[in-house]
Amino acid sequence: MIITLREIWMSVFRSRAARRGISIPASKLAKWKTFTQDWAIAFCVIPLTARHTWIGVTVIWIAVVLTVYTGWQYYAEARRSV
């Protein structure tokens, strides 16, 4: 839910900025966030043995932390530019 809400918020944020002619490129950390999210999804879909489910859970939580942190970075940067 956290990841989904952040992605919706960023889509709206970028859309509004684009209407004003402002481009908001993805940061390097945000690109790593996306990479981690992709791996988290893969680990959740790949059938792992019961002993290895911690891998998917761990990667999901890393993705959540990166999601919140990069979302905060974009928000803080936008507040400074206003």
PDB file of C-alpha atoms in Angstrom:
ATOM      1  CA  MET A   1       0.000   0.000   0.000  1.00  0.00           C
ATOM      2  CA  ILE A   2       2.836   2.407   0.898  1.00  0.00           C
ATOM      3  CA  ILE A   3       4.600   1.787  -2.409  1.00  0.00           C
ATOM      4  CA  THR A   4       1.367   2.198  -4.394  1.00  0.00           C
ATOM      5  CA  LEU A   5       0.443   5.458  -2.676  1.00  0.00           C
ATOM      6  CA  ARG A   6       3.915   6.897  -3.256  1.00  0.00           C
ATOM      7  CA  GLU A   7       3.792   5.974  -6.944  1.00  0.00           C
ATOM      8  CA  ILE A   8       0.360   7.590  -7.362  1.00  0.00           C
ATOM      9  CA  TRP A   9       1.549  10.703  -5.522  1.00  0.00           C
ATOM     10  CA  MET A  10       4.662  10.963  -7.726  1.00  0.00           C
ATOM     11  CA  SER A  11       2.589  10.572 -10.895  1.00  0.00           C
ATOM     12  CA  VAL A  12       0.284  13.413  -9.829  1.00  0.00           C
ATOM     13  CA  PHE A  13       3.253  15.513  -8.670  1.00  0.00           C
ATOM     14  CA  ARG A  14       5.132  15.065 -11.956  1.00  0.00           C
ATOM     15  CA  SER A  15       1.978  15.702 -13.982  1.00  0.00           C
ATOM     16  CA  ARG A  16       1.292  18.991 -12.204  1.00  0.00           C
ATOM     17  CA  ALA A  17       4.919  20.051 -12.543  1.00  0.00           C
ATOM     18  CA  ALA A  18       4.899  19.202 -16.253  1.00  0.00           C
ATOM     19  CA  ARG A  19       1.884  21.463 -16.778  1.00  0.00           C
ATOM     20  CA  ARG A  20       4.031  24.286 -15.420  1.00  0.00           C
ATOM     21  CA  GLY A  21       6.924  23.313 -17.678  1.00  0.00           C
ATOM     22  CA  ILE A  22       8.979  21.788 -14.876  1.00  0.00           C
ATOM     23  CA  SER A  23      10.756  18.499 -15.430  1.00  0.00           C
ATOM     24  CA  ILE A  24      11.395  16.258 -12.434  1.00  0.00           C
ATOM     25  CA  PRO A  25      13.981  13.637 -13.334  1.00  0.00           C
ATOM     26  CA  ALA A  26      14.363  10.473 -11.273  1.00  0.00           C
ATOM     27  CA  SER A  27      17.217  10.543  -8.793  1.00  0.00           C
ATOM     28  CA  LYS A  28      19.833   7.793  -8.699  1.00  0.00           C
ATOM     29  CA  LEU A  29      18.434   6.536  -5.413  1.00  0.00           C
ATOM     30  CA  ALA A  30      14.925   6.442  -6.905  1.00  0.00           C
ATOM     31  CA  LYS A  31      16.276   4.287  -9.728  1.00  0.00           C
ATOM     32  CA  TRP A  32      17.739   1.918  -7.135  1.00  0.00           C
ATOM     33  CA  LYS A  33      14.336   1.946  -5.441  1.00  0.00           C
ATOM     34  CA  THR A  34      12.709   0.774  -8.653  1.00  0.00           C
ATOM     35  CA  PHE A  35      15.362  -1.914  -9.102  1.00  0.00           C
ATOM     36  CA  THR A  36      14.736  -3.132  -5.543  1.00  0.00           C
ATOM     37  CA  GLN A  37      10.964  -3.124  -6.086  1.00  0.00           C
ATOM     38  CA  ASP A  38      11.404  -5.256  -9.203  1.00  0.00           C
ATOM     39  CA  TRP A  39      13.527  -7.765  -7.307  1.00  0.00           C
ATOM     40  CA  ALA A  40      11.052  -7.773  -4.427  1.00  0.00           C
ATOM     41  CA  ILE A  41       8.259  -8.685  -6.824  1.00  0.00           C
ATOM     42  CA  ALA A  42      10.415 -11.407  -8.368  1.00  0.00           C
ATOM     43  CA  PHE A  43      11.241 -12.918  -4.980  1.00  0.00           C
ATOM     44  CA  CYS A  44       7.559 -12.906  -4.052  1.00  0.00           C
ATOM     45  CA  VAL A  45       6.500 -14.700  -7.239  1.00  0.00           C
ATOM     46  CA  ILE A  46       9.353 -17.161  -7.532  1.00  0.00           C
ATOM     47  CA  PRO A  47       8.435 -20.242  -5.536  1.00  0.00           C
ATOM     48  CA  LEU A  48      10.947 -20.402  -2.707  1.00  0.00           C
ATOM     49  CA  THR A  49      11.145 -23.031  -0.031  1.00  0.00           C
ATOM     50  CA  ALA A  50       9.740 -22.150   3.364  1.00  0.00           C
ATOM     51  CA  ARG A  51      13.273 -21.623   4.641  1.00  0.00           C
ATOM     52  CA  HIS A  52      13.892 -18.815   2.155  1.00  0.00           C
ATOM     53  CA  THR A  53      10.741 -16.720   2.376  1.00  0.00           C
ATOM     54  CA  TRP A  54      12.689 -14.234   4.493  1.00  0.00           C
ATOM     55  CA  ILE A  55      14.478 -13.122   1.312  1.00  0.00           C
ATOM     56  CA  GLY A  56      11.275 -11.810  -0.282  1.00  0.00           C
ATOM     57  CA  VAL A  57      10.117 -10.188   2.944  1.00  0.00           C
ATOM     58  CA  THR A  58      13.491  -8.514   3.490  1.00  0.00           C
ATOM     59  CA  VAL A  59      13.701  -7.151  -0.051  1.00  0.00           C
ATOM     60  CA  ILE A  60      10.107  -5.868   0.154  1.00  0.00           C
ATOM     61  CA  TRP A  61      10.922  -3.933   3.344  1.00  0.00           C
ATOM     62  CA  ILE A  62      14.090  -2.510   1.791  1.00  0.00           C
ATOM     63  CA  ALA A  63      11.943  -1.354  -1.138  1.00  0.00           C
ATOM     64  CA  VAL A  64       9.430   0.214   1.285  1.00  0.00           C
ATOM     65  CA  VAL A  65      12.172   2.109   3.120  1.00  0.00           C
ATOM     66  CA  LEU A  66      13.640   3.375  -0.164  1.00  0.00           C
ATOM     67  CA  THR A  67      10.139   4.309  -1.335  1.00  0.00           C
ATOM     68  CA  VAL A  68       9.419   6.412   1.738  1.00  0.00           C
ATOM     69  CA  TYR A  69      12.876   8.003   1.750  1.00  0.00           C
ATOM     70  CA  THR A  70      12.904   8.969  -1.943  1.00  0.00           C
ATOM     71  CA  GLY A  71       9.312  10.197  -1.690  1.00  0.00           C
ATOM     72  CA  TRP A  72      10.372  12.421   1.195  1.00  0.00           C
ATOM     73  CA  GLN A  73      13.349  13.682  -0.840  1.00  0.00           C
ATOM     74  CA  TYR A  74      11.098  14.728  -3.718  1.00  0.00           C
ATOM     75  CA  TYR A  75       8.653  16.387  -1.331  1.00  0.00           C
ATOM     76  CA  ALA A  76      11.386  18.287   0.536  1.00  0.00           C
ATOM     77  CA  GLU A  77      13.000  19.405  -2.708  1.00  0.00           C
ATOM     78  CA  ALA A  78       9.652  20.637  -4.050  1.00  0.00           C
ATOM     79  CA  ARG A  79       8.992  22.630  -0.875  1.00  0.00           C
ATOM     80  CA  ARG A  80      12.371  24.338  -1.186  1.00  0.00           C
ATOM     81  CA  SER A  81      11.702  25.308  -4.796  1.00  0.00           C
ATOM     82  CA  VAL A  82       8.281  26.846  -4.070  1.00  0.00           C
TER      83      VAL A  82
END
